[in-house]
Amino acid sequence: MGRRGGWWRGKSTPAKVETYTRWSFHTFPFIEVATFALPAFGYVPAPVNWILFLLVSAHAALAAVTASLTLDWTRGRRPLPVRLLWALGAATVVIAVVSLVVALHGPHGADNGAAAGTVFVGVLSFGIGTLALAVRETRRMVYGVLGAAVGAGAVAVPAGVPAPGAAVAAGAVVLAAGFFTFTSAFSVWLLNAVYELDEARETRARLAVAEERLRFGRDLHDVMGRNLAVVALKSELAVQLARRGRPEAVEQMIEVQRIARETQREVREVVRGYREADLRTELAGAQGVLTAAGIDCEVSGTVTGLPAEIQSALGWVVREATTNVLRHGDATRCAVSLRVAEGRVTLTVENDGAPGIGTGSSTGTDTAEPGRGSGLAGLRERLREVDGVLRAGPAGSDLFRLTAEVPLPPDSVPDQAPAPEPGGSPRPVPHPVIEVTS
């Protein structure tokens, strides 16, 4: 049971929907046999009942194989099984007609009417519903259901069914085939919609990364473009002055040297600002990105009073944890909390939908664990610079918790509670919540 549960939790939401859809269609053959073939044993004597049972069972098996391969086609994994679809259509017509004739002209004295109606309507309904998986246009699906109903009535009358009975059979085919056709069409639409939503979420994450790269590129362009243009002009001026033997050329080259050093300093500041994560900005960004990806994200805590180096280290933890929530698992909820107590600041990131997590927590190793990449190892290195520790591991059946603890310098511990009021107990400190709208 544990392995099956892990197998299910290890799937993404689209994969779960696809598995559910496939197994739903895999249960249809059993429904068809149990609903339309088994009752024949109560109405028709042997060997006619066995003939009906075998015919319906063969049709159900063929429909199951056709449905599975056609679902692969809807996902673009294989060509449309045209021959199998034609075979199912022909088998549906032949088995329905043969079942009707055998049931109507069976042994004398047997109550064949109920068996004829159930088998005839059932085979046509399941056959049309399965064939609808290969049809993309709603109009053609409607034509298929109406055509099956008209064909059922046209075949029933020559086979010996009275006109009122043929009309009832046609109406039953419309209802049953329409229901199964709608089920097939809705299942394919839902499956495609879930995959498209998942692709849109991944696209949003990639766009966020691309936007950050563009921002970094714009900052470098603003710093380098203007200064390099000035360097080029002053260098050209220095060359012209040197050719004329003017002493001002030396002053121009000194100015070029100064601009070059200033440019180098500004580039370092840009890179440092890119590499050093601001904790407040990262918390707000994490909530915005996760909310945009359809994940309910709650961020609580305050960064007021924390030293800059600790904010930078914890900012990187938030950034890496957010990336892991987006890329791994199938999270629907994420909680980020920041608390200061007993001279230590604790950052906790907890999310659900974490498949394939190990059984132990990661507390002190420097190497990346199998299947987790090198992100956690890099975070431990950054936290080690501020004497911090990182723990990551399961926190429940499908929960994953990442905790970073960093000690605070004695002179930088923020106040945790206001002074007590005269004659009373200290007022409780409200738990601040960072609210961000994406």
CSV table of C-alpha atoms in Angstrom, one decimal:
chain,number,residue,atom,x,y,z
A,1,MET,CA,0.0,0.0,0.0
A,2,GLY,CA,2.8,2.4,0.8
A,3,ARG,CA,4.5,1.8,-2.5
A,4,ARG,CA,1.2,2.4,-4.4
A,5,GLY,CA,0.6,5.6,-2.4
A,6,GLY,CA,4.1,6.8,-3.2
A,7,TRP,CA,3.6,6.0,-6.9
A,8,TRP,CA,0.4,8.1,-6.9
A,9,ARG,CA,2.0,11.0,-4.9
A,10,GLY,CA,4.9,10.9,-7.3
A,11,LYS,CA,2.7,12.0,-10.2
A,12,SER,CA,2.1,15.5,-11.2
A,13,THR,CA,-1.5,16.8,-11.4
A,14,PRO,CA,-1.8,16.3,-15.2
A,15,ALA,CA,-0.4,12.8,-14.8
A,16,LYS,CA,-2.9,12.0,-12.1
A,17,VAL,CA,-5.8,13.3,-14.2
A,18,GLU,CA,-4.6,11.2,-17.1
A,19,THR,CA,-4.3,8.1,-15.0
A,20,TYR,CA,-7.8,8.7,-13.6
A,21,THR,CA,-9.2,9.2,-17.1
A,22,ARG,CA,-7.5,6.1,-18.5
A,23,TRP,CA,-8.7,3.9,-15.6
A,24,SER,CA,-12.2,5.2,-16.0
A,25,PHE,CA,-12.2,4.0,-19.6
A,26,HIS,CA,-10.7,0.7,-18.5
A,27,THR,CA,-13.7,0.2,-16.2
A,28,PHE,CA,-16.1,0.7,-19.1
A,29,PRO,CA,-15.6,-2.9,-20.4
A,30,PHE,CA,-16.6,-4.3,-17.1
A,31,ILE,CA,-19.6,-2.0,-16.9
A,32,GLU,CA,-20.7,-3.0,-20.4
A,33,VAL,CA,-20.4,-6.8,-19.7
A,34,ALA,CA,-22.0,-6.6,-16.3
A,35,THR,CA,-24.9,-4.4,-17.5
A,36,PHE,CA,-25.7,-5.8,-20.9
A,37,ALA,CA,-24.2,-9.3,-21.2
A,38,LEU,CA,-24.7,-10.9,-17.8
A,39,PRO,CA,-28.5,-10.3,-17.7
A,40,ALA,CA,-28.8,-12.5,-20.8
A,41,PHE,CA,-28.2,-15.5,-18.6
A,42,GLY,CA,-31.5,-14.7,-16.8
A,43,TYR,CA,-33.6,-14.3,-19.9
A,44,VAL,CA,-32.1,-16.6,-22.6
A,45,PRO,CA,-31.2,-20.3,-22.2
A,46,ALA,CA,-28.0,-21.8,-23.3
A,47,PRO,CA,-26.3,-21.7,-25.7
A,48,VAL,CA,-27.7,-18.4,-26.8
A,49,ASN,CA,-26.8,-16.7,-23.6
A,50,TRP,CA,-23.2,-17.7,-24.0
A,51,ILE,CA,-23.2,-16.4,-27.5
A,52,LEU,CA,-24.4,-13.0,-26.4
A,53,PHE,CA,-22.0,-13.0,-23.5
A,54,LEU,CA,-19.0,-13.7,-25.7
A,55,LEU,CA,-20.0,-11.2,-28.3
A,56,VAL,CA,-20.4,-8.4,-25.8
A,57,SER,CA,-17.2,-9.3,-24.0
A,58,ALA,CA,-15.3,-9.2,-27.3
A,59,HIS,CA,-16.7,-5.8,-28.2
A,60,ALA,CA,-15.9,-4.5,-24.7
A,61,ALA,CA,-12.2,-5.7,-25.0
A,62,LEU,CA,-11.9,-4.1,-28.4
A,63,ALA,CA,-13.4,-0.8,-27.2
A,64,ALA,CA,-10.9,-0.8,-24.3
A,65,VAL,CA,-7.9,-1.2,-26.5
A,66,THR,CA,-9.2,1.4,-28.9
A,67,ALA,CA,-9.8,3.9,-26.1
A,68,SER,CA,-6.3,3.5,-24.7
A,69,LEU,CA,-4.6,4.0,-28.0
A,70,THR,CA,-6.9,6.9,-29.0
A,71,LEU,CA,-6.1,8.7,-25.7
A,72,ASP,CA,-2.4,8.4,-26.6
A,73,TRP,CA,-3.3,10.1,-29.9
A,74,THR,CA,-5.1,13.0,-28.1
A,75,ARG,CA,-1.8,13.6,-26.2
A,76,GLY,CA,0.3,13.5,-29.4
A,77,ARG,CA,2.1,10.3,-28.5
A,78,ARG,CA,1.1,8.1,-31.4
A,79,PRO,CA,-0.7,8.4,-34.7
A,80,LEU,CA,-4.5,8.0,-34.8
A,81,PRO,CA,-5.3,4.2,-34.8
A,82,VAL,CA,-7.5,4.5,-37.9
A,83,ARG,CA,-7.7,0.8,-38.6
A,84,LEU,CA,-8.6,0.0,-35.1
A,85,LEU,CA,-11.3,2.6,-35.1
A,86,TRP,CA,-12.8,1.2,-38.3
A,87,ALA,CA,-12.6,-2.3,-36.8
A,88,LEU,CA,-14.4,-1.1,-33.7
A,89,GLY,CA,-17.1,0.6,-35.8
A,90,ALA,CA,-17.7,-2.5,-37.9
A,91,ALA,CA,-17.7,-4.8,-34.9
A,92,THR,CA,-20.2,-2.5,-33.2
A,93,VAL,CA,-22.6,-2.8,-36.1
A,94,VAL,CA,-22.1,-6.5,-36.7
A,95,ILE,CA,-22.3,-7.5,-33.0
A,96,ALA,CA,-25.4,-5.3,-32.4
A,97,VAL,CA,-27.2,-6.8,-35.4
A,98,VAL,CA,-26.2,-10.4,-34.6
A,99,SER,CA,-27.2,-10.0,-31.0
A,100,LEU,CA,-30.5,-8.6,-32.0
A,101,VAL,CA,-31.2,-11.4,-34.5
A,102,VAL,CA,-30.0,-14.2,-32.1
A,103,ALA,CA,-32.1,-12.8,-29.3
A,104,LEU,CA,-35.3,-12.4,-31.4
A,105,HIS,CA,-35.1,-15.7,-33.1
A,106,GLY,CA,-33.7,-17.8,-30.3
A,107,PRO,CA,-35.4,-20.9,-28.8
A,108,HIS,CA,-39.1,-20.8,-28.6
A,109,GLY,CA,-40.6,-19.9,-25.3
A,110,ALA,CA,-37.6,-17.9,-24.2
A,111,ASP,CA,-38.1,-14.2,-23.1
A,112,ASN,CA,-35.7,-12.7,-25.6
A,113,GLY,CA,-37.1,-9.2,-25.7
A,114,ALA,CA,-35.3,-7.8,-22.7
A,115,ALA,CA,-32.0,-9.4,-23.8
A,116,ALA,CA,-32.4,-8.0,-27.3
A,117,GLY,CA,-33.0,-4.5,-26.1
A,118,THR,CA,-30.2,-4.4,-23.5
A,119,VAL,CA,-27.5,-5.9,-25.7
A,120,PHE,CA,-28.5,-4.0,-28.8
A,121,VAL,CA,-28.6,-0.6,-27.1
A,122,GLY,CA,-25.5,-1.3,-25.0
A,123,VAL,CA,-23.2,-2.3,-27.8
A,124,LEU,CA,-24.2,0.7,-29.9
A,125,SER,CA,-23.9,3.1,-27.0
A,126,PHE,CA,-20.4,2.0,-25.8
A,127,GLY,CA,-19.2,1.8,-29.4
A,128,ILE,CA,-20.3,5.3,-30.4
A,129,GLY,CA,-19.0,6.7,-27.1
A,130,THR,CA,-15.5,5.1,-27.7
A,131,LEU,CA,-15.4,6.3,-31.3
A,132,ALA,CA,-16.1,9.9,-30.1
A,133,LEU,CA,-12.6,10.0,-28.6
A,134,ALA,CA,-11.2,10.3,-32.1
A,135,VAL,CA,-13.6,13.2,-33.0
A,136,ARG,CA,-12.6,16.8,-32.2
A,137,GLU,CA,-15.7,18.6,-33.5
A,138,THR,CA,-18.9,18.6,-31.4
A,139,ARG,CA,-21.0,18.8,-34.5
A,140,ARG,CA,-19.6,15.5,-35.8
A,141,MET,CA,-20.2,13.9,-32.4
A,142,VAL,CA,-23.9,14.9,-32.5
A,143,TYR,CA,-24.1,13.5,-36.0
A,144,GLY,CA,-22.6,10.2,-34.9
A,145,VAL,CA,-25.1,9.8,-32.0
A,146,LEU,CA,-28.1,10.7,-34.2
A,147,GLY,CA,-26.8,8.4,-37.0
A,148,ALA,CA,-26.5,5.5,-34.6
A,149,ALA,CA,-30.1,6.1,-33.4
A,150,VAL,CA,-31.5,6.3,-36.9
A,151,GLY,CA,-29.5,3.2,-37.9
A,152,ALA,CA,-30.8,1.3,-34.8
A,153,GLY,CA,-34.4,2.0,-35.7
A,154,ALA,CA,-33.8,1.1,-39.4
A,155,VAL,CA,-32.2,-2.2,-38.5
A,156,ALA,CA,-34.7,-3.1,-35.7
A,157,VAL,CA,-37.8,-3.0,-37.9
A,158,PRO,CA,-36.5,-5.5,-40.6
A,159,ALA,CA,-35.2,-7.8,-37.9
A,160,GLY,CA,-38.8,-8.2,-36.6
A,161,VAL,CA,-39.1,-5.5,-33.9
A,162,PRO,CA,-42.5,-3.6,-34.0
A,163,ALA,CA,-42.3,0.1,-35.0
A,164,PRO,CA,-43.1,1.3,-31.4
A,165,GLY,CA,-40.3,-0.9,-30.1
A,166,ALA,CA,-37.9,0.3,-32.8
A,167,ALA,CA,-38.7,3.9,-31.8
A,168,VAL,CA,-38.0,3.1,-28.2
A,169,ALA,CA,-34.7,1.5,-29.1
A,170,ALA,CA,-33.7,4.5,-31.1
A,171,GLY,CA,-34.6,6.8,-28.3
A,172,ALA,CA,-32.6,4.7,-25.8
A,173,VAL,CA,-29.6,4.8,-28.2
A,174,VAL,CA,-29.8,8.6,-28.3
A,175,LEU,CA,-29.8,8.8,-24.5
A,176,ALA,CA,-27.2,6.2,-23.8
A,177,ALA,CA,-24.8,7.0,-26.7
A,178,GLY,CA,-25.2,10.7,-26.0
A,179,PHE,CA,-24.2,10.2,-22.4
A,180,PHE,CA,-21.1,8.1,-23.2
A,181,THR,CA,-20.2,10.5,-26.1
A,182,PHE,CA,-20.4,13.5,-23.7
A,183,THR,CA,-18.3,11.6,-21.1
A,184,SER,CA,-15.6,10.9,-23.7
A,185,ALA,CA,-15.6,14.5,-25.0
A,186,PHE,CA,-15.5,16.0,-21.5
A,187,SER,CA,-12.7,13.7,-20.4
A,188,VAL,CA,-10.5,14.6,-23.4
A,189,TRP,CA,-11.3,18.3,-22.9
A,190,LEU,CA,-10.5,18.2,-19.1
A,191,LEU,CA,-7.2,16.3,-19.8
A,192,ASN,CA,-6.0,18.8,-22.4
A,193,ALA,CA,-7.0,21.7,-20.2
A,194,VAL,CA,-5.0,20.4,-17.2
A,195,TYR,CA,-1.9,19.9,-19.3
A,196,GLU,CA,-2.3,23.3,-20.8
A,197,LEU,CA,-2.6,24.9,-17.4
A,198,ASP,CA,0.5,23.1,-16.2
A,199,GLU,CA,2.4,24.3,-19.3
A,200,ALA,CA,1.2,27.8,-18.6
A,201,ARG,CA,2.5,27.6,-15.0
A,202,GLU,CA,5.9,26.5,-16.2
A,203,THR,CA,5.9,29.2,-18.8
A,204,ARG,CA,5.2,31.8,-16.1
A,205,ALA,CA,8.2,30.5,-14.1
A,206,ARG,CA,10.5,30.7,-17.1
A,207,LEU,CA,9.2,34.2,-17.9
A,208,ALA,CA,10.0,35.3,-14.4
A,209,VAL,CA,13.6,34.0,-14.8
A,210,ALA,CA,13.9,35.7,-18.2
A,211,GLU,CA,12.6,39.0,-16.8
A,212,GLU,CA,15.2,38.9,-14.0
A,213,ARG,CA,18.0,38.3,-16.6
A,214,LEU,CA,16.7,41.2,-18.7
A,215,ARG,CA,16.8,43.4,-15.6
A,216,PHE,CA,20.3,42.5,-14.9
A,217,GLY,CA,21.2,43.1,-18.6
A,218,ARG,CA,19.6,46.5,-18.5
A,219,ASP,CA,21.5,47.5,-15.3
A,220,LEU,CA,24.8,46.4,-16.9
A,221,HIS,CA,24.0,48.3,-20.1
A,222,ASP,CA,23.2,51.5,-18.2
A,223,VAL,CA,26.4,51.3,-16.3
A,224,MET,CA,28.7,50.1,-19.0
A,225,GLY,CA,27.2,51.9,-22.0
A,226,ARG,CA,27.6,55.5,-20.9
A,227,ASN,CA,31.0,55.0,-19.3
A,228,LEU,CA,32.5,53.1,-22.2
A,229,ALA,CA,31.3,55.8,-24.6
A,230,VAL,CA,33.1,58.5,-22.4
A,231,VAL,CA,36.2,56.3,-22.3
A,232,ALA,CA,36.2,56.0,-26.1
A,233,LEU,CA,35.9,59.7,-26.6
A,234,LYS,CA,38.5,60.7,-24.1
A,235,SER,CA,40.9,58.0,-25.5
A,236,GLU,CA,40.5,59.4,-29.0
A,237,LEU,CA,41.1,62.9,-27.7
A,238,ALA,CA,44.2,61.7,-25.9
A,239,VAL,CA,45.5,60.1,-29.1
A,240,GLN,CA,45.0,63.4,-31.0
A,241,LEU,CA,46.7,65.4,-28.3
A,242,ALA,CA,49.6,63.0,-28.1
A,243,ARG,CA,50.2,63.2,-31.9
A,244,ARG,CA,50.4,67.0,-31.6
A,245,GLY,CA,52.8,66.7,-28.6
A,246,ARG,CA,50.3,68.4,-26.3
A,247,PRO,CA,50.8,67.7,-22.5
A,248,GLU,CA,47.0,67.6,-22.0
A,249,ALA,CA,47.1,64.0,-23.4
A,250,VAL,CA,48.4,62.8,-20.0
A,251,GLU,CA,45.5,64.4,-18.2
A,252,GLN,CA,43.0,62.8,-20.6
A,253,MET,CA,44.5,59.4,-20.0
A,254,ILE,CA,44.4,59.9,-16.2
A,255,GLU,CA,40.7,60.8,-16.6
A,256,VAL,CA,40.2,57.6,-18.7
A,257,GLN,CA,41.8,55.6,-15.9
A,258,ARG,CA,39.5,57.2,-13.3
A,259,ILE,CA,36.4,56.4,-15.4
A,260,ALA,CA,37.6,52.8,-15.9
A,261,ARG,CA,38.0,52.4,-12.1
A,262,GLU,CA,34.6,54.0,-11.4
A,263,THR,CA,33.0,51.7,-14.0
A,264,GLN,CA,34.6,48.7,-12.4
A,265,ARG,CA,33.2,49.8,-9.0
A,266,GLU,CA,29.7,50.3,-10.4
A,267,VAL,CA,29.8,46.9,-12.1
A,268,ARG,CA,30.7,45.3,-8.8
A,269,GLU,CA,27.8,47.0,-7.1
A,270,VAL,CA,25.4,45.8,-9.8
A,271,VAL,CA,26.7,42.2,-9.5
A,272,ARG,CA,26.7,42.4,-5.7
A,273,GLY,CA,23.1,43.6,-5.8
A,274,TYR,CA,22.2,40.7,-8.1
A,275,ARG,CA,24.0,38.1,-6.0
A,276,GLU,CA,23.0,39.4,-2.6
A,277,ALA,CA,19.3,38.6,-2.0
A,278,ASP,CA,17.2,41.0,0.0
A,279,LEU,CA,15.1,39.0,2.4
A,280,ARG,CA,12.1,41.4,2.3
A,281,THR,CA,12.2,41.5,-1.5
A,282,GLU,CA,12.6,37.7,-1.7
A,283,LEU,CA,9.6,37.0,0.7
A,284,ALA,CA,7.4,39.3,-1.3
A,285,GLY,CA,8.6,37.9,-4.6
A,286,ALA,CA,8.1,34.3,-3.4
A,287,GLN,CA,4.5,35.0,-2.5
A,288,GLY,CA,3.8,36.8,-5.8
A,289,VAL,CA,5.4,34.1,-7.9
A,290,LEU,CA,3.8,31.2,-6.1
A,291,THR,CA,0.4,32.9,-6.1
A,292,ALA,CA,0.7,33.5,-9.9
A,293,ALA,CA,1.5,29.8,-10.3
A,294,GLY,CA,-1.8,28.8,-8.6
A,295,ILE,CA,-0.2,27.9,-5.2
A,296,ASP,CA,-1.7,29.3,-2.0
A,297,CYS,CA,1.2,31.0,-0.3
A,298,GLU,CA,1.1,32.5,3.2
A,299,VAL,CA,4.1,34.6,4.4
A,300,SER,CA,4.4,35.6,8.0
A,301,GLY,CA,7.1,37.2,10.1
A,302,THR,CA,9.1,40.4,10.1
A,303,VAL,CA,12.6,41.2,8.9
A,304,THR,CA,13.0,44.4,10.9
A,305,GLY,CA,16.2,44.6,12.9
A,306,LEU,CA,18.0,41.6,11.2
A,307,PRO,CA,21.6,42.2,10.1
A,308,ALA,CA,22.2,42.6,6.4
A,309,GLU,CA,24.4,39.4,6.1
A,310,ILE,CA,21.7,37.3,7.7
A,311,GLN,CA,19.0,38.8,5.5
A,312,SER,CA,21.1,38.0,2.5
A,313,ALA,CA,21.7,34.4,3.5
A,314,LEU,CA,18.0,33.8,4.4
A,315,GLY,CA,17.0,35.6,1.2
A,316,TRP,CA,18.9,32.9,-0.8
A,317,VAL,CA,17.1,30.2,1.2
A,318,VAL,CA,13.7,31.7,0.3
A,319,ARG,CA,14.8,32.0,-3.4
A,320,GLU,CA,16.0,28.4,-3.6
A,321,ALA,CA,13.0,27.0,-1.7
A,322,THR,CA,10.6,28.9,-4.0
A,323,THR,CA,12.3,27.4,-7.0
A,324,ASN,CA,12.0,23.9,-5.6
A,325,VAL,CA,8.3,24.4,-4.9
A,326,LEU,CA,7.8,25.5,-8.5
A,327,ARG,CA,9.9,22.8,-10.2
A,328,HIS,CA,9.4,19.8,-7.9
A,329,GLY,CA,6.2,18.1,-6.7
A,330,ASP,CA,2.7,19.3,-7.2
A,331,ALA,CA,2.2,21.9,-4.4
A,332,THR,CA,-1.1,23.6,-3.8
A,333,ARG,CA,-0.1,25.3,-0.5
A,334,CYS,CA,3.1,26.8,0.8
A,335,ALA,CA,3.7,28.5,4.1
A,336,VAL,CA,6.8,30.7,4.8
A,337,SER,CA,7.4,31.9,8.4
A,338,LEU,CA,10.2,33.9,9.9
A,339,ARG,CA,10.5,34.0,13.7
A,340,VAL,CA,13.1,35.3,16.1
A,341,ALA,CA,13.4,33.6,19.5
A,342,GLU,CA,16.2,33.0,22.0
A,343,GLY,CA,18.8,34.8,20.0
A,344,ARG,CA,18.2,32.8,16.8
A,345,VAL,CA,16.2,33.6,13.7
A,346,THR,CA,14.4,30.6,12.1
A,347,LEU,CA,13.0,30.6,8.6
A,348,THR,CA,10.6,27.7,7.7
A,349,VAL,CA,9.2,26.9,4.3
A,350,GLU,CA,6.6,24.1,4.2
A,351,ASN,CA,4.7,22.9,1.2
A,352,ASP,CA,2.5,20.0,0.3
A,353,GLY,CA,2.6,17.8,-2.8
A,354,ALA,CA,6.2,16.7,-2.3
A,355,PRO,CA,6.7,13.4,-4.1
A,356,GLY,CA,9.8,11.2,-3.8
A,357,ILE,CA,11.2,12.8,-0.6
A,358,GLY,CA,13.5,10.8,1.5
A,359,THR,CA,13.0,9.4,4.9
A,360,GLY,CA,15.6,11.4,6.7
A,361,SER,CA,16.2,15.1,7.1
A,362,SER,CA,19.3,16.8,5.8
A,363,THR,CA,21.1,18.5,8.6
A,364,GLY,CA,24.7,18.8,8.0
A,365,THR,CA,26.0,17.1,4.9
A,366,ASP,CA,27.6,19.2,2.2
A,367,THR,CA,27.0,17.0,-0.7
A,368,ALA,CA,23.7,17.0,-2.6
A,369,GLU,CA,21.5,14.1,-2.0
A,370,PRO,CA,20.4,11.9,-4.9
A,371,GLY,CA,17.6,13.4,-6.9
A,372,ARG,CA,17.8,16.8,-5.2
A,373,GLY,CA,20.5,18.6,-7.2
A,374,SER,CA,23.1,20.9,-5.6
A,375,GLY,CA,20.8,23.7,-4.4
A,376,LEU,CA,20.7,22.6,-0.8
A,377,ALA,CA,24.5,22.1,-0.7
A,378,GLY,CA,24.9,25.7,-1.9
A,379,LEU,CA,22.5,27.0,0.7
A,380,ARG,CA,24.4,25.2,3.5
A,381,GLU,CA,27.6,26.9,2.3
A,382,ARG,CA,26.0,30.3,2.5
A,383,LEU,CA,24.5,29.6,5.9
A,384,ARG,CA,27.8,28.3,7.2
A,385,GLU,CA,29.3,31.8,6.6
A,386,VAL,CA,26.8,33.1,9.2
A,387,ASP,CA,27.0,30.0,11.5
A,388,GLY,CA,23.6,28.8,10.3
A,389,VAL,CA,22.2,25.4,9.8
A,390,LEU,CA,19.8,24.0,7.2
A,391,ARG,CA,17.4,21.1,7.6
A,392,ALA,CA,15.2,19.7,4.9
A,393,GLY,CA,13.0,16.6,4.9
A,394,PRO,CA,9.5,15.2,5.0
A,395,ALA,CA,7.1,16.6,7.6
A,396,GLY,CA,4.1,14.3,6.9
A,397,SER,CA,2.6,12.1,4.3
A,398,ASP,CA,3.1,14.6,1.5
A,399,LEU,CA,4.6,17.6,3.2
A,400,PHE,CA,8.2,18.9,2.8
A,401,ARG,CA,9.7,21.3,5.3
A,402,LEU,CA,12.9,23.3,4.9
A,403,THR,CA,14.2,25.1,8.0
A,404,ALA,CA,17.1,27.5,8.3
A,405,GLU,CA,18.4,28.6,11.7
A,406,VAL,CA,20.9,31.4,12.1
A,407,PRO,CA,22.2,32.8,15.4
A,408,LEU,CA,22.0,36.5,15.9
A,409,PRO,CA,24.8,38.7,17.2
A,410,PRO,CA,24.2,39.8,20.8
A,411,ASP,CA,23.9,43.4,19.8
A,412,SER,CA,21.5,42.9,17.0
A,413,VAL,CA,18.7,40.8,18.6
A,414,PRO,CA,15.4,42.7,17.8
A,415,ASP,CA,13.0,43.4,20.5
A,416,GLN,CA,10.4,40.7,20.8
A,417,ALA,CA,7.9,42.2,23.2
A,418,PRO,CA,7.0,45.8,24.3
A,419,ALA,CA,7.5,46.9,27.8
A,420,PRO,CA,4.8,45.8,30.2
A,421,GLU,CA,2.1,48.3,31.0
A,422,PRO,CA,2.0,49.6,34.6
A,423,GLY,CA,0.2,47.2,36.8
A,424,GLY,CA,-0.4,44.7,34.1
A,425,SER,CA,1.2,42.0,32.0
A,426,PRO,CA,3.0,42.6,28.8
A,427,ARG,CA,0.8,43.1,25.8
A,428,PRO,CA,1.0,40.3,23.2
A,429,VAL,CA,3.1,41.0,20.2
A,430,PRO,CA,1.0,40.7,17.0
A,431,HIS,CA,2.3,38.2,14.5
A,432,PRO,CA,3.0,40.4,11.5
A,433,VAL,CA,2.0,39.1,8.1
A,434,ILE,CA,3.6,40.4,4.9
A,435,GLU,CA,0.8,41.0,2.4
A,436,VAL,CA,1.7,41.1,-1.2
A,437,THR,CA,-0.6,41.4,-4.2
A,438,SER,CA,0.7,39.8,-7.4
